Coordinates of N, CA, C and O in Angstrom, one line a residue:
X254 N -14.1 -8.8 11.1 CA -13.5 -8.4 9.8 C -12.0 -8.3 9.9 O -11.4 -7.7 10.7
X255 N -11.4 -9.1 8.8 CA -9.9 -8.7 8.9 C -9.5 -7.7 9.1 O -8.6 -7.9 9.9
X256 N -9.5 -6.1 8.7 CA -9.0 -4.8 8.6 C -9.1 -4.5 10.2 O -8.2 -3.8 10.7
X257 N -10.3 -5.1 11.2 CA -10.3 -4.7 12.2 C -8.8 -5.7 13.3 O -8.3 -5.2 14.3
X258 N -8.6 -6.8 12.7 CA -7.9 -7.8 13.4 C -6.4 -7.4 13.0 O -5.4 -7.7 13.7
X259 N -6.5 -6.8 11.9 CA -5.2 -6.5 10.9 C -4.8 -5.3 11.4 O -3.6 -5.1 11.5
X260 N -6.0 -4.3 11.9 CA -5.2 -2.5 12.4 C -4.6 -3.0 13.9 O -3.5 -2.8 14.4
X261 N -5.8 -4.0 14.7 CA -5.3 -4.0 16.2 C -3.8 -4.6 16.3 O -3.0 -4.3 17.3
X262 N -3.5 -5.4 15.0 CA -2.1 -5.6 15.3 C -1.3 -4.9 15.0 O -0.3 -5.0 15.8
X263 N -1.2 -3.9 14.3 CA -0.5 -3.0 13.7 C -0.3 -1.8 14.9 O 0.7 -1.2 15.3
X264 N -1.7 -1.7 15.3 CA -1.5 -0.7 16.6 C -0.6 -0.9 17.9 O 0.1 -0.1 18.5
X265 N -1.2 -2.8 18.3 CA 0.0 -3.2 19.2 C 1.1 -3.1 19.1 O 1.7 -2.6 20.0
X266 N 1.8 -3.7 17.9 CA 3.0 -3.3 17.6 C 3.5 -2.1 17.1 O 4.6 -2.1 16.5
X267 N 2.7 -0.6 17.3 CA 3.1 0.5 17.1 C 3.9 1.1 15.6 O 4.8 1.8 15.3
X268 N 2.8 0.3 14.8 CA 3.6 0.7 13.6 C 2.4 1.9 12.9 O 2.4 2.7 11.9
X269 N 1.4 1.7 13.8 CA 0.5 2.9 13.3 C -0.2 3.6 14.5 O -0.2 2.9 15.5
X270 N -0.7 4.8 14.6 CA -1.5 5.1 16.1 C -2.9 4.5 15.9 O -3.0 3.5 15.1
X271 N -3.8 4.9 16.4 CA -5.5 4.5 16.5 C -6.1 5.4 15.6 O -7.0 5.0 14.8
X272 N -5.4 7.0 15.7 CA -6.3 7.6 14.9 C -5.7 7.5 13.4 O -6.4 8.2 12.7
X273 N -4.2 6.5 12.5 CA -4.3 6.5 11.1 C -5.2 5.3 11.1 O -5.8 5.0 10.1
X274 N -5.3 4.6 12.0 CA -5.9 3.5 11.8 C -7.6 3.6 11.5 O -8.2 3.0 10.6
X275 N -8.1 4.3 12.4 CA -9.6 5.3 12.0 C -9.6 5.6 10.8 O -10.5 5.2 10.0
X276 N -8.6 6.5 10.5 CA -8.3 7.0 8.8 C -8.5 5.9 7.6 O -8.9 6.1 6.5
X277 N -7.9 4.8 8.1 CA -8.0 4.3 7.1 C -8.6 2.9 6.9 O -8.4 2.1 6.1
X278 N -9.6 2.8 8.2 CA -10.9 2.7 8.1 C -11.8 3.1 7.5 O -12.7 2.5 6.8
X279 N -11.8 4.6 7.7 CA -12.8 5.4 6.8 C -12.4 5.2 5.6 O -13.2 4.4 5.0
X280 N -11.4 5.5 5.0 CA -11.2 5.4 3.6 C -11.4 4.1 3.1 O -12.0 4.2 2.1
X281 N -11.1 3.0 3.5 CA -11.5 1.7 3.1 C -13.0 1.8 2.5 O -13.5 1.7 1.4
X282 N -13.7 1.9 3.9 CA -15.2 1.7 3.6 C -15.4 2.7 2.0 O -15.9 2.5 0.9
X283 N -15.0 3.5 2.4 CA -15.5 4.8 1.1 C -15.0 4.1 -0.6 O -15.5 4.1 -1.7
X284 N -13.5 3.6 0.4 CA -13.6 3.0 -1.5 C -13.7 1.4 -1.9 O -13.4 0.8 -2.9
X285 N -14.5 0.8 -0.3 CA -15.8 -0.4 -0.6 C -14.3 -1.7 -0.8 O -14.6 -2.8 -1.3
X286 N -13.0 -1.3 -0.4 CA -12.3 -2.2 0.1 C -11.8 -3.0 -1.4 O -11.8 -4.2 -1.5
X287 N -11.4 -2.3 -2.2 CA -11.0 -2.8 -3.4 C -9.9 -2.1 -4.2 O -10.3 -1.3 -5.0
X288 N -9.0 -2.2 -4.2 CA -8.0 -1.6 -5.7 C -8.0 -2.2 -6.5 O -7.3 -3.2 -6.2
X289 N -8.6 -2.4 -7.9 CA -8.4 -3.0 -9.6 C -8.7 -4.9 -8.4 O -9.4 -5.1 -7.5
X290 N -7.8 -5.7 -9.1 CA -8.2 -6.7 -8.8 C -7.7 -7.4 -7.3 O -7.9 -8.6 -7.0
X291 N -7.0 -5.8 -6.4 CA -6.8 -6.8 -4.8 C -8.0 -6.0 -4.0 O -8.7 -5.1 -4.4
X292 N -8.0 -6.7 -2.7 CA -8.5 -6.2 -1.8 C -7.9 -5.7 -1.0 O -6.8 -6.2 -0.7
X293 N -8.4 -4.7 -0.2 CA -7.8 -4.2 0.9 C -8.1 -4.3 2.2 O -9.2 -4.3 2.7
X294 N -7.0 -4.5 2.8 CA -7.4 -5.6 4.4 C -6.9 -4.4 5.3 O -7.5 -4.1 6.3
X295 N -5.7 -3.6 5.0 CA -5.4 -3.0 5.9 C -4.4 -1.6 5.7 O -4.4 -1.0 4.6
X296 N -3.7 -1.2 6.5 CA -2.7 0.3 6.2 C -1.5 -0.6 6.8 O -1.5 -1.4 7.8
X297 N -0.6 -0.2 6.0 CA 0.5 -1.0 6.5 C 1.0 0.8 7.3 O 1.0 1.3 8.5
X298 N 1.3 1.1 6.4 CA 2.2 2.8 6.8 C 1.5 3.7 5.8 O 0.8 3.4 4.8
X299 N 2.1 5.1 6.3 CA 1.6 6.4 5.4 C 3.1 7.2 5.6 O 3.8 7.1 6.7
X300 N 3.5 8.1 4.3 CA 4.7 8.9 4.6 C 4.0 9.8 3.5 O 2.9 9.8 3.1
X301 N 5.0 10.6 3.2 CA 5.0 12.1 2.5 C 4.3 11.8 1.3 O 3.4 12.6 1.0
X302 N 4.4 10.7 0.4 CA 4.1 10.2 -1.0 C 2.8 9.6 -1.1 O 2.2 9.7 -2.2
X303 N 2.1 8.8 0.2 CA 1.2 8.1 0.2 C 1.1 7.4 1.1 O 1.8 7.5 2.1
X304 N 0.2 6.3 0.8 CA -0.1 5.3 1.5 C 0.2 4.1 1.4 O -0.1 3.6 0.3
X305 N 0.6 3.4 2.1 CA 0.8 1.8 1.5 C -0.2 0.6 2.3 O -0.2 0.3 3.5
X306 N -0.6 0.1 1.6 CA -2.2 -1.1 2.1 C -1.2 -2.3 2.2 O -0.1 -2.5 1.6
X307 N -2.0 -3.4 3.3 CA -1.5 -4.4 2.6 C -2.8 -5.2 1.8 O -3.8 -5.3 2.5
X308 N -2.9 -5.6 1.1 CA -3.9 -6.4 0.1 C -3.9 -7.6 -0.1 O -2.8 -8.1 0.2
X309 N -4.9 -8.7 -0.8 CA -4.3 -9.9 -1.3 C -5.6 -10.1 -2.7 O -6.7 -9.6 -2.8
X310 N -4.8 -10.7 -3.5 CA -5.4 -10.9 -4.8 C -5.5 -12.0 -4.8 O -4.7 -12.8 -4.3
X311 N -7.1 -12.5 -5.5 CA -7.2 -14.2 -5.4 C -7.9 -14.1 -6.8 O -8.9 -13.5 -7.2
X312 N -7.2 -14.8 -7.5 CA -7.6 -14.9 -9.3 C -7.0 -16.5 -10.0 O -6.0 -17.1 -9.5
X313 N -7.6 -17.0 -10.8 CA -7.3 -18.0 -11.4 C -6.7 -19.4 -10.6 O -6.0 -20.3 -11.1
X314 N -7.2 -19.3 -9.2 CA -6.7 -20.3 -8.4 C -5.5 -20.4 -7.5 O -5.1 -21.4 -6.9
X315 N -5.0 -18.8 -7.6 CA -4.0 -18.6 -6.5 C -4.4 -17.3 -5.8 O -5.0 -16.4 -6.2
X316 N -3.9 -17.5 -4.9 CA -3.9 -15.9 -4.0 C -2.0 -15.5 -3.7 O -1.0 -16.2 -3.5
X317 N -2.3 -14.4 -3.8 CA -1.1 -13.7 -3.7 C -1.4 -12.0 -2.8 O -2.1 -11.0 -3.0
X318 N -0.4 -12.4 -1.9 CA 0.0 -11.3 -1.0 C 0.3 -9.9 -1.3 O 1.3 -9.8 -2.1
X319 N -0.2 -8.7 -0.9 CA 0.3 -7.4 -2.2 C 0.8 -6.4 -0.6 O 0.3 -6.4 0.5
X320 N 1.8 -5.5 -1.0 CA 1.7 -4.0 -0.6 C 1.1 -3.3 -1.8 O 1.5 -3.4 -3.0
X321 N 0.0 -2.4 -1.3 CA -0.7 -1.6 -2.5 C 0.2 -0.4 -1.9 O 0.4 -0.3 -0.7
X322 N 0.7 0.4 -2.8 CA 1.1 2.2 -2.8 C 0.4 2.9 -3.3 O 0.7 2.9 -4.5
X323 N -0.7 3.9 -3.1 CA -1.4 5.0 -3.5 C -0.9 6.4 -2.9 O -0.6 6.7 -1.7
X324 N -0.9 7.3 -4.4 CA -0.4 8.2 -4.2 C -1.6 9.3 -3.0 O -2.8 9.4 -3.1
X325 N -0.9 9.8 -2.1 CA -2.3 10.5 -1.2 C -2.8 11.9 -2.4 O -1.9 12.5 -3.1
X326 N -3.9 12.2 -2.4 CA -4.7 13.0 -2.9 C -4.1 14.3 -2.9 O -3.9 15.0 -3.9
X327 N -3.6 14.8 -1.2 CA -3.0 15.7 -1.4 C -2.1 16.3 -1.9 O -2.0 17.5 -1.9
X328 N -1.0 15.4 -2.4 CA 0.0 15.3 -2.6 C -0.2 15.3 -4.4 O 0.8 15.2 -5.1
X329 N -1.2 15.4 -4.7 CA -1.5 15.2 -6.7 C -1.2 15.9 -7.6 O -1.6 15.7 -8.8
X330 N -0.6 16.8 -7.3 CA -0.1 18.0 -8.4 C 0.9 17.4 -8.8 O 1.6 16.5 -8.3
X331 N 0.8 18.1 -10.2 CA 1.9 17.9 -11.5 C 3.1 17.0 -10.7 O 3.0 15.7 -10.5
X332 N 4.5 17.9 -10.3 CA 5.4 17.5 -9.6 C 5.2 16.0 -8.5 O 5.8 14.9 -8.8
X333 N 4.7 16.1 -7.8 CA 4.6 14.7 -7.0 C 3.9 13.6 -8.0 O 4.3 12.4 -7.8
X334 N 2.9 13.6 -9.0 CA 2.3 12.6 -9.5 C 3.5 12.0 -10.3 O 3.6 10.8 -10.3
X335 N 4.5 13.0 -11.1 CA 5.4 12.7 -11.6 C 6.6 11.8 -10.9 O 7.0 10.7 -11.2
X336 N 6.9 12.6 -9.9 CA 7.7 11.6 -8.7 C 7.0 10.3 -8.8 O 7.3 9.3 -9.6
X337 N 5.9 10.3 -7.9 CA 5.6 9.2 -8.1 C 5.4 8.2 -9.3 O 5.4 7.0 -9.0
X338 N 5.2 8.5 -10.8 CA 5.2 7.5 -12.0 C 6.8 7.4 -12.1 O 7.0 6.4 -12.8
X339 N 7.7 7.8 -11.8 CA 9.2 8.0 -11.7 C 9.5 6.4 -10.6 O 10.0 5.3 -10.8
X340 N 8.9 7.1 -9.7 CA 9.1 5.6 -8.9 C 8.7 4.3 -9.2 O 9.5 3.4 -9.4
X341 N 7.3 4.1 -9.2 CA 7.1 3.1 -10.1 C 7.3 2.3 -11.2 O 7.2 1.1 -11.2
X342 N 7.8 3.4 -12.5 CA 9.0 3.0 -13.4 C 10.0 2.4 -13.0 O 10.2 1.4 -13.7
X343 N 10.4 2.5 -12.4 CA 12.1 2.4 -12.0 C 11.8 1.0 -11.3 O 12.0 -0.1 -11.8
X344 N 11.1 1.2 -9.6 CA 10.7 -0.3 -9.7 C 10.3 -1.7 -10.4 O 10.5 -2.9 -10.4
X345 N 9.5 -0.5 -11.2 CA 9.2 -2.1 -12.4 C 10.5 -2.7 -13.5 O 10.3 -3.5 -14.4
X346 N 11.7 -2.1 -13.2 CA 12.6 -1.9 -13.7 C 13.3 -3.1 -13.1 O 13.9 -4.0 -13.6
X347 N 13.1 -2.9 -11.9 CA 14.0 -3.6 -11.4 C 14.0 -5.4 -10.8 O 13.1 -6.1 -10.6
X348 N 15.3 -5.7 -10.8 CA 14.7 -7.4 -10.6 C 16.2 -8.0 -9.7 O 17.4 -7.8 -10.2
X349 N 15.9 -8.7 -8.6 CA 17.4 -8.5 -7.6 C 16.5 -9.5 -6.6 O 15.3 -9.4 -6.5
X350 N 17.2 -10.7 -5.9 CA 16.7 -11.5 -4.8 C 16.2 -10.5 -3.8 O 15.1 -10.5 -3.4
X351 N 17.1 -9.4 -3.4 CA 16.8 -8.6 -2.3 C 15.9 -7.8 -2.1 O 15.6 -7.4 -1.0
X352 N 15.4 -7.6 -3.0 CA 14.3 -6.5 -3.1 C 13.1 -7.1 -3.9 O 13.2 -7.5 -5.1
X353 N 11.9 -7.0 -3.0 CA 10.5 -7.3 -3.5 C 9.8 -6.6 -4.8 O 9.4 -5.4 -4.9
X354 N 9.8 -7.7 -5.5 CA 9.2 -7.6 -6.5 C 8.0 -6.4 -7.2 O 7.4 -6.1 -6.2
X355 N 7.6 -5.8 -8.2 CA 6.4 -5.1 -8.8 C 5.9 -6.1 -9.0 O 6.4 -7.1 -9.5
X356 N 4.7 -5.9 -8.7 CA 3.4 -6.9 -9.6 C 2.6 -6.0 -10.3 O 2.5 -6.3 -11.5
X357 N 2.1 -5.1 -10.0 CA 1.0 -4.4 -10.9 C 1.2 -2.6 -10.5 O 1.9 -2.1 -9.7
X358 N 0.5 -2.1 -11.2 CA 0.3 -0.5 -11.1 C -0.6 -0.1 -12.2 O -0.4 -0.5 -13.3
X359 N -1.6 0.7 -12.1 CA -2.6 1.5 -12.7 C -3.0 2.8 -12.4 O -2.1 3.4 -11.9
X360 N -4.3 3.5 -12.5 CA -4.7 4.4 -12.0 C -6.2 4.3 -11.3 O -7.1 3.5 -11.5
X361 N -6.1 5.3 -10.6 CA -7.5 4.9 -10.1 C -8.9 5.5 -10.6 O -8.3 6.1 -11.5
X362 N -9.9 5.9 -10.7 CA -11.0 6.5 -11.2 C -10.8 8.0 -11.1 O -11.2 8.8 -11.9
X363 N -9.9 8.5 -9.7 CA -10.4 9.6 -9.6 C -8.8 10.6 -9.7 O -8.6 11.7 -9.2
X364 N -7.8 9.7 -10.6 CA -6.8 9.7 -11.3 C -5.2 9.7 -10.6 O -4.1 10.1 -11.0
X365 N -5.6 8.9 -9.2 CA -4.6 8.7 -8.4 C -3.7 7.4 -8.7 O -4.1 6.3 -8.3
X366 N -2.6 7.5 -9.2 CA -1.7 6.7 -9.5 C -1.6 5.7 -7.9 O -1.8 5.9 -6.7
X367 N -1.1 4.5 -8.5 CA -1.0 3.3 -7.3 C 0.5 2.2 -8.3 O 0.7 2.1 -9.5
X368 N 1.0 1.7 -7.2 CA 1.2 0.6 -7.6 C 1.4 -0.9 -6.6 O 1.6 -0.8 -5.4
X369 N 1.3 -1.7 -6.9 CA 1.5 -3.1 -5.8 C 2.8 -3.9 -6.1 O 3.1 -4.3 -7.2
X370 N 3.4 -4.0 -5.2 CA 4.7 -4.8 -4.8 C 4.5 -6.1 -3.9 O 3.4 -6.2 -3.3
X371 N 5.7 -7.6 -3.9 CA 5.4 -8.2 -3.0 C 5.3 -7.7 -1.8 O 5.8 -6.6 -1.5
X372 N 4.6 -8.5 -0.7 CA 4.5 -8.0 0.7 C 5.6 -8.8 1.1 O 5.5 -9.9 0.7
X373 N 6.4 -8.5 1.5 CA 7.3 -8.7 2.8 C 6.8 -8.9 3.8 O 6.3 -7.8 4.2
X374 N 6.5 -10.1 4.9 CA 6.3 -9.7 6.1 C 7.8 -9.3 7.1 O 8.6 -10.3 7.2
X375 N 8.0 -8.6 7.6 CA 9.0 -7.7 8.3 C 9.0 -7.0 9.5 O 8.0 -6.7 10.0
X376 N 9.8 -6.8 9.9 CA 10.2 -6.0 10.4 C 10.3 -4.5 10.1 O 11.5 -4.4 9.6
X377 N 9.8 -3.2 10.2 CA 9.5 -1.7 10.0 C 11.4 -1.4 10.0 O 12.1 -1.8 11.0
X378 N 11.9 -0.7 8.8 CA 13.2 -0.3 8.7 C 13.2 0.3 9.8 O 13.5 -0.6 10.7
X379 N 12.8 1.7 10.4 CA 12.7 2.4 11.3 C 12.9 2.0 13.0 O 13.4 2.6 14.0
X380 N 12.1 0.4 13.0 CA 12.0 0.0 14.4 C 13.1 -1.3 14.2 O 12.8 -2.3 14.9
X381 N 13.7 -1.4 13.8 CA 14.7 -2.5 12.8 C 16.4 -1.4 13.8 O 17.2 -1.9 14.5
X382 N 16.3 -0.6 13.5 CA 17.7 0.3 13.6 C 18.1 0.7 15.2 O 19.0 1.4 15.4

């Protein structure tokens, strides 16, 4: 399965441990590996706001590469849901060579805001410095 070949790299290269990688394993399976129309292959990172997948969407004869953003559950009160539609806005606002693109954002069933950006493949700011 990809998500399994996708976490071992992510773990080699220390951009995640074993046990977010379990985590979001589990959560994959639970939500059957789909956001709206991408799929989800893997966890890129998790910080204070959420989580970010990497995904790919295959529709009308192309596929395209995604970072999915979901807001984490625990984090869903009033205040952060708002941060978060704040961010998103503003993203989708924006349009610059340097900075990867919005492609989509919705909500989810169980009313957790998301949105998808291009993927960058990169280098982690953090391990970059």
């Amino acid at each position: 399965m990809a998500v399994n070949r996708l976490g071992e790299l992510l773990v080699r290269n220390k951009l995640i441990d074993e046990k977010q990688l379990a985590k979001a394993l589990e959560e994959q399976r639970a939500t059957g590996g789909r956001l709206g129309a991408y799929e989800i292959l893997g966890l890129l990172g998790a910080g204070g706001m959420g989580r970010v997948w990497f995904a790919i969407r295959e529709t009308g004869g192309y596929r395209q590469q995604a970072a999915v953003k979901v807001l984490s559950s625990h984090r869903a009160d009033d205040e952060f849901r708002a941060r978060f539609l704040r961010e998103r806005r503003i993203l989708a606002s924006l349009d610059h060579p340097g900075l990867a693109r919005f492609l989509d954002g919705g909500v989810l069933e169980d009313g957790l805001p998301w949105f998808a950006m291009e993927y960058v493949d990169g280098q982690d700011l953090l391990a970059y410095g």
